[in-house]
Amino acid sequence: MADSTDKMLRDYFSDRLKLMAEVEPGYKKDIANIRFCLSVIKPEHRDVIKRYYSDKFITWEEVVSEAGKCHSSLRTWRNDFKTLLNVMTQHGDEFIRLRREALQA
C-alpha cells in the first residue's frame, strides 16, 4: 500500500514535484531532501529506488527480477531509504543546525 513518501518519490521522479515547487515553494525542501538522501546511499541501492519510482507501471517483483537480488534485500533497501527520507523531512533543519554548531565549536 502506497504512503505519502511513495507518492512524493513518484512525484519527484516524474518531475511533477518540480512543477509543484513552482507554485508552492515548500516543495523545494522536499526536492533537496530527496537529492541529499539519494546522494548518500550506495549506487546499487539508488538504482533500485530510481527504477521503482520512475516507472509508474513497473511492479516491485519486476524490479527484484531485474536487480537479480533477493526480494527481502531490496525491500530493506527501499524501507531504509524511505526511513532516511522521512527523518530528513521531519528533522533535517535540526541536523543542519547541530552540524553548524559542531563546526563552530
Backbone as a printed PyTorch tensor [residue, N CA C, xyz], in Angstrom:
tensor([[[  0.8440,  -1.1760,   0.0000],
         [  0.0000,   0.0000,   0.0000],
         [  0.8920,   1.2430,   0.0000]],

        [[  0.6240,   2.1410,  -0.8860],
         [  1.4360,   3.3460,  -1.0290],
         [  1.1430,   4.3160,   0.1160]],

        [[  2.1880,   5.0230,   0.5220],
         [  2.0270,   6.0400,   1.5530],
         [  2.4470,   7.3860,   0.9700]],

        [[  2.4660,   8.4100,   1.8150],
         [  2.7910,   9.7550,   1.3180],
         [  4.2320,   9.8430,   0.8210]],

        [[  5.1360,   9.0620,   1.4060],
         [  6.5230,   9.0650,   0.9440],
         [  6.6210,   8.4540,  -0.4490]],

        [[  5.8820,   7.3690,  -0.6900],
         [  5.8510,   6.7680,  -2.0210],
         [  5.3370,   7.7770,  -3.0440]],

        [[  4.2730,   8.4910,  -2.6850],
         [  3.7070,   9.4880,  -3.6040],
         [  4.7210,  10.5980,  -3.8850]],

        [[  5.3990,  11.0630,  -2.8360],
         [  6.3880,  12.1190,  -3.0190],
         [  7.5150,  11.6380,  -3.9340]],

        [[  7.9690,  10.4030,  -3.7640],
         [  9.0410,   9.8740,  -4.6100],
         [  8.5780,   9.7070,  -6.0520]],

        [[  7.3560,   9.2490,  -6.2520],
         [  6.8290,   9.1520,  -7.6270],
         [  6.7570,  10.5350,  -8.2610]],

        [[  6.2960,  11.5270,  -7.4810],
         [  6.2210,  12.8990,  -7.9890],
         [  7.6170,  13.4390,  -8.3120]],

        [[  8.5940,  13.0970,  -7.4930],
         [  9.9640,  13.5510,  -7.7400],
         [ 10.5140,  12.9650,  -9.0400]],

        [[ 10.4030,  11.6720,  -9.2090],
         [ 10.9850,  11.0260, -10.3830],
         [ 10.2090,  11.2990, -11.6710]],

        [[  8.9790,  11.7590, -11.5510],
         [  8.2150,  12.1300, -12.7460],
         [  8.3610,  13.6220, -13.0540]],

        [[  9.1290,  14.3310, -12.2370],
         [  9.3270,  15.7810, -12.3300],
         [  8.0810,  16.5830, -11.9510]],

        [[  7.0640,  15.9200, -11.4760],
         [  5.8670,  16.6220, -11.0240],
         [  6.1810,  17.4950,  -9.8060]],

        [[  7.0900,  17.0320,  -8.9520],
         [  7.4530,  17.7860,  -7.7540],
         [  8.0920,  19.1280,  -8.1230]],

        [[  8.8580,  19.1540,  -9.2150],
         [  9.4520,  20.4180,  -9.6770],
         [  8.3600,  21.4030, -10.0710]],

        [[  7.3460,  20.9060, -10.7590],
         [  6.2350,  21.7690, -11.1560],
         [  5.4720,  22.2680,  -9.9360]],

        [[  5.2830,  21.3890,  -8.9710],
         [  4.5830,  21.7650,  -7.7420],
         [  5.3840,  22.8160,  -6.9750]],

        [[  6.7080,  22.7270,  -7.0300],
         [  7.5740,  23.6760,  -6.3180],
         [  7.4910,  25.0750,  -6.9200]],

        [[  7.1480,  25.1550,  -8.1820],
         [  6.9950,  26.4700,  -8.8080],
         [  5.7880,  27.2060,  -8.2340]],

        [[  4.7780,  26.4590,  -7.8290],
         [  3.5650,  27.0480,  -7.2600],
         [  3.6810,  27.1810,  -5.7440]],

        [[  4.2310,  26.1580,  -5.1190],
         [  4.3640,  26.1190,  -3.6600],
         [  5.8290,  25.8990,  -3.3020]],

        [[  6.5510,  26.9500,  -2.9110],
         [  7.9890,  26.8470,  -2.6550],
         [  8.3840,  25.8160,  -1.6020]],

        [[  7.4740,  25.4060,  -0.7440],
         [  7.7860,  24.4110,   0.2730],
         [  8.2500,  23.0830,  -0.3090]],

        [[  7.8430,  22.7970,  -1.5260],
         [  8.2430,  21.5400,  -2.1660],
         [  9.7310,  21.5270,  -2.5320]],

        [[ 10.3320,  22.7130,  -2.5990],
         [ 11.7720,  22.7650,  -2.8990],
         [ 12.5720,  22.0550,  -1.8180]],

        [[ 12.0960,  22.1360,  -0.5980],
         [ 12.7570,  21.4530,   0.5120],
         [ 12.6600,  19.9350,   0.3300]],

        [[ 11.5060,  19.4530,  -0.1240],
         [ 11.3410,  18.0220,  -0.3880],
         [ 12.3080,  17.5620,  -1.4730]],

        [[ 12.4460,  18.3730,  -2.5120],
         [ 13.3690,  18.0390,  -3.6010],
         [ 14.7960,  17.9580,  -3.0660]],

        [[ 15.1820,  18.9330,  -2.2630],
         [ 16.5350,  18.9390,  -1.6920],
         [ 16.7530,  17.7260,  -0.7880]],

        [[ 15.7500,  17.3750,   0.0030],
         [ 15.8720,  16.2130,   0.8860],
         [ 16.0330,  14.9200,   0.0940]],

        [[ 15.2710,  14.7720,  -0.9730],
         [ 15.3700,  13.5680,  -1.7990],
         [ 16.7400,  13.4990,  -2.4620]],

        [[ 17.1840,  14.6150,  -3.0210],
         [ 18.5070,  14.6390,  -3.6580],
         [ 19.6110,  14.2720,  -2.6650]],

        [[ 19.5270,  14.8270,  -1.4680],
         [ 20.5260,  14.5120,  -0.4520],
         [ 20.5030,  13.0250,  -0.1180]],

        [[ 19.3280,  12.4980,   0.1450],
         [ 19.2180,  11.0810,   0.5190],
         [ 19.7210,  10.1730,  -0.6030]],

        [[ 19.4270,  10.5120,  -1.8430],
         [ 19.9360,   9.7210,  -2.9680],
         [ 21.4530,   9.7890,  -3.0600]],

        [[ 22.0090,  10.9180,  -2.6420],
         [ 23.4620,  11.0980,  -2.7560],
         [ 24.2490,  10.3280,  -1.6970]],

        [[ 23.6080,   9.9310,  -0.6180],
         [ 24.3400,   9.2770,   0.4640],
         [ 24.1340,   7.7650,   0.5380]],

        [[ 23.3480,   7.2140,  -0.3790],
         [ 23.1670,   5.7640,  -0.3760],
         [ 24.0470,   5.1410,  -1.4550]],

        [[ 24.2490,   3.8510,  -1.3610],
         [ 25.0780,   3.1440,  -2.3360],
         [ 24.4510,   3.2460,  -3.7240]],

        [[ 25.2900,   3.3330,  -4.7660],
         [ 24.7650,   3.4360,  -6.1300],
         [ 23.8010,   2.2980,  -6.5010]],

        [[ 24.1070,   1.1030,  -6.0510],
         [ 23.2330,  -0.0420,  -6.3480],
         [ 21.8480,   0.1600,  -5.7300]],

        [[ 21.8060,   0.6970,  -4.5260],
         [ 20.5370,   0.9610,  -3.8590],
         [ 19.8040,   2.1010,  -4.5750]],

        [[ 20.5600,   3.1300,  -4.9510],
         [ 19.9900,   4.2750,  -5.6530],
         [ 19.3510,   3.8380,  -6.9710]],

        [[ 20.0060,   2.9260,  -7.6780],
         [ 19.4670,   2.4450,  -8.9450],
         [ 18.1310,   1.7340,  -8.7560]],

        [[ 18.0160,   0.9540,  -7.6980],
         [ 16.7640,   0.2480,  -7.4120],
         [ 15.6580,   1.2500,  -7.0820]],

        [[ 15.9780,   2.2350,  -6.2600],
         [ 14.9910,   3.2590,  -5.8920],
         [ 14.5300,   4.0110,  -7.1370]],

        [[ 15.4830,   4.4420,  -7.9490],
         [ 15.1430,   5.1710,  -9.1790],
         [ 14.2930,   4.3220, -10.0990]],

        [[ 14.6750,   3.0700, -10.2710],
         [ 13.9480,   2.1850, -11.1900],
         [ 12.5050,   2.0210, -10.7570]],

        [[ 12.2990,   1.7920,  -9.4820],
         [ 10.9420,   1.5420,  -8.9930],
         [ 10.0660,   2.7890,  -9.0620]],

        [[ 10.5800,   3.9070,  -8.6140],
         [  9.7450,   5.1010,  -8.5200],
         [  9.6480,   5.8900,  -9.8210]],

        [[ 10.5280,   5.6450, -10.7680],
         [ 10.4580,   6.4160, -12.0100],
         [  9.5010,   5.8150, -13.0310]],

        [[  9.0820,   4.5940, -12.8360],
         [  8.1600,   3.9400, -13.7710],
         [  6.8840,   3.5700, -13.0310]],

        [[  5.8410,   4.2970, -13.3120],
         [  4.5720,   4.1120, -12.6250],
         [  3.9900,   2.7110, -12.8330]],

        [[  4.3490,   2.0750, -13.9250],
         [  3.7260,   0.8070, -14.2790],
         [  4.5560,  -0.4220, -13.9160]],

        [[  5.7480,  -0.2280, -13.3830],
         [  6.5820,  -1.3680, -13.0190],
         [  6.1590,  -1.8890, -11.6410]],

        [[  6.2110,  -3.1810, -11.4920],
         [  5.8820,  -3.7730, -10.2000],
         [  7.1620,  -3.9910,  -9.4040]],

        [[  6.9970,  -4.1550,  -8.1140],
         [  8.1490,  -4.4060,  -7.2680],
         [  8.8120,  -5.7220,  -7.6620]],

        [[  8.0140,  -6.7050,  -8.0300],
         [  8.5530,  -8.0010,  -8.4330],
         [  9.4280,  -7.8790,  -9.6850]],

        [[  9.0540,  -7.0030, -10.6100],
         [  9.8700,  -6.7790, -11.8070],
         [ 11.2110,  -6.1350, -11.4460]],

        [[ 11.1850,  -5.1960, -10.5080],
         [ 12.4250,  -4.5530, -10.0590],
         [ 13.3380,  -5.5900,  -9.4230]],

        [[ 12.7630,  -6.4510,  -8.5920],
         [ 13.5370,  -7.5090,  -7.9340],
         [ 14.1610,  -8.4270,  -8.9760]],

        [[ 13.3740,  -8.8030,  -9.9590],
         [ 13.8630,  -9.6920, -11.0180],
         [ 14.9970,  -9.0380, -11.8130]],

        [[ 14.8400,  -7.7770, -12.1710],
         [ 15.8660,  -7.0510, -12.9270],
         [ 17.1560,  -6.8960, -12.1320]],

        [[ 17.0240,  -6.6620, -10.8270],
         [ 18.2010,  -6.4290,  -9.9900],
         [ 18.9550,  -7.7280,  -9.7080]],

        [[ 18.2580,  -8.8490,  -9.7880],
         [ 18.9000, -10.1310,  -9.5380],
         [ 19.2830, -10.3380,  -8.0810]],

        [[ 18.6020,  -9.6850,  -7.1990],
         [ 18.8390,  -9.8170,  -5.7580],
         [ 17.5970, -10.4190,  -5.1110]],

        [[ 17.7330, -10.7930,  -3.8540],
         [ 16.5730, -11.3730,  -3.1690],
         [ 15.5710, -10.2790,  -2.8010]],

        [[ 14.3390, -10.6670,  -2.7660],
         [ 13.2200,  -9.7670,  -2.5060],
         [ 13.3980,  -9.0230,  -1.1840]],

        [[ 13.7970,  -9.7400,  -0.1330],
         [ 13.9090,  -9.1090,   1.1880],
         [ 15.0200,  -8.0560,   1.2290]],

        [[ 16.1100,  -8.2870,   0.5140],
         [ 17.1960,  -7.2950,   0.4920],
         [ 16.7290,  -5.9910,  -0.1450]],

        [[ 16.0860,  -6.0990,  -1.2980],
         [ 15.6330,  -4.8950,  -1.9790],
         [ 14.5440,  -4.1800,  -1.1940]],

        [[ 13.6790,  -4.9220,  -0.5550],
         [ 12.6440,  -4.3030,   0.2720],
         [ 13.3000,  -3.5600,   1.4440]],

        [[ 14.3400,  -4.1380,   2.0090],
         [ 15.0740,  -3.4750,   3.0940],
         [ 15.7030,  -2.1830,   2.5850]],

        [[ 16.3160,  -2.2250,   1.3990],
         [ 16.9180,  -1.0160,   0.8250],
         [ 15.8670,   0.0740,   0.6840]],

        [[ 14.7070,  -0.2990,   0.1370],
         [ 13.6380,   0.6740,  -0.0810],
         [ 13.1350,   1.2290,   1.2490]],

        [[ 12.9000,   0.3540,   2.2100],
         [ 12.4000,   0.8080,   3.5120],
         [ 13.4160,   1.6860,   4.2290]],

        [[ 14.6880,   1.3160,   4.1560],
         [ 15.7400,   2.1380,   4.7740],
         [ 15.8000,   3.5160,   4.1230]],

        [[ 15.6720,   3.5610,   2.8090],
         [ 15.6910,   4.8410,   2.1040],
         [ 14.5090,   5.7060,   2.5320]],

        [[ 13.3390,   5.1010,   2.5860],
         [ 12.1550,   5.8530,   2.9900],
         [ 12.2800,   6.3520,   4.4270]],

        [[ 12.8750,   5.5520,   5.3030],
         [ 13.0860,   5.9770,   6.6860],
         [ 14.0390,   7.1580,   6.7390]],

        [[ 15.1530,   7.0710,   5.9980],
         [ 16.1060,   8.1820,   5.9370],
         [ 15.4260,   9.4410,   5.4180]],

        [[ 14.6600,   9.3140,   4.3620],
         [ 13.9690,  10.4630,   3.7880],
         [ 12.9700,  11.0660,   4.7830]],

        [[ 12.2440,  10.2200,   5.4900],
         [ 11.2900,  10.7290,   6.4760],
         [ 11.9950,  11.4560,   7.6130]],

        [[ 13.1280,  10.9400,   8.0530],
         [ 13.8980,  11.6150,   9.1090],
         [ 14.3750,  12.9740,   8.6100]],

        [[ 14.8930,  13.0160,   7.3990],
         [ 15.3660,  14.2890,   6.8360],
         [ 14.2060,  15.2730,   6.6540]],

        [[ 13.0690,  14.7840,   6.2300],
         [ 11.9090,  15.6450,   6.0290],
         [ 11.4370,  16.2370,   7.3500]],

        [[ 11.4570,  15.4240,   8.3970],
         [ 10.9430,  15.8790,   9.6860],
         [ 11.9820,  16.6090,  10.5330]],

        [[ 13.2710,  16.2380,  10.4040],
         [ 14.2850,  16.7700,  11.3130],
         [ 15.5100,  17.3540,  10.6140]],

        [[ 15.4510,  17.5160,   9.3160],
         [ 16.6050,  17.9950,   8.5640],
         [ 17.1520,  19.3180,   9.0450]],

        [[ 16.2750,  20.2510,   9.3630],
         [ 16.7210,  21.5660,   9.8420],
         [ 17.4880,  21.4450,  11.1550]],

        [[ 17.0450,  20.5170,  12.0100],
         [ 17.7430,  20.3050,  13.2860],
         [ 19.1490,  19.7650,  13.0350]],

        [[ 19.2870,  18.8380,  12.0960],
         [ 20.6020,  18.2820,  11.7780],
         [ 21.5330,  19.3550,  11.2320]],

        [[ 21.0060,  20.2060,  10.3820],
         [ 21.8150,  21.2900,   9.8150],
         [ 22.2830,  22.2260,  10.9260]],

        [[ 21.3790,  22.5790,  11.8210],
         [ 21.7380,  23.4600,  12.9330],
         [ 22.7820,  22.8130,  13.8330]],

        [[ 22.5810,  21.5580,  14.1820],
         [ 23.5500,  20.8580,  15.0400],
         [ 24.9060,  20.7410,  14.3750]],

        [[ 24.9120,  20.5120,  13.0660],
         [ 26.1900,  20.4160,  12.3370],
         [ 26.9070,  21.7590,  12.3710]],

        [[ 26.1940,  22.8310,  12.1400],
         [ 26.8130,  24.1650,  12.1760],
         [ 27.3890,  24.4670,  13.5510]],

        [[ 26.6310,  24.1230,  14.5870],
         [ 27.1150,  24.3450,  15.9520],
         [ 28.3700,  23.5300,  16.2160]],

        [[ 28.3830,  22.2950,  15.7470],
         [ 29.5520,  21.4270,  15.9580],
         [ 30.7770,  21.9680,  15.2170]],

        [[ 30.5780,  22.5080,  14.0330],
         [ 31.6880,  23.0550,  13.2590],
         [ 32.2500,  24.3250,  13.9080]],

        [[ 31.4070,  25.0910,  14.5780],
         [ 31.8470,  26.3320,  15.2060],
         [ 32.5150,  26.0970,  16.5570]],

        [[ 32.2890,  24.9280,  17.1450],
         [ 32.8590,  24.6360,  18.4750],
         [ 34.3330,  24.3500,  18.4140]]])
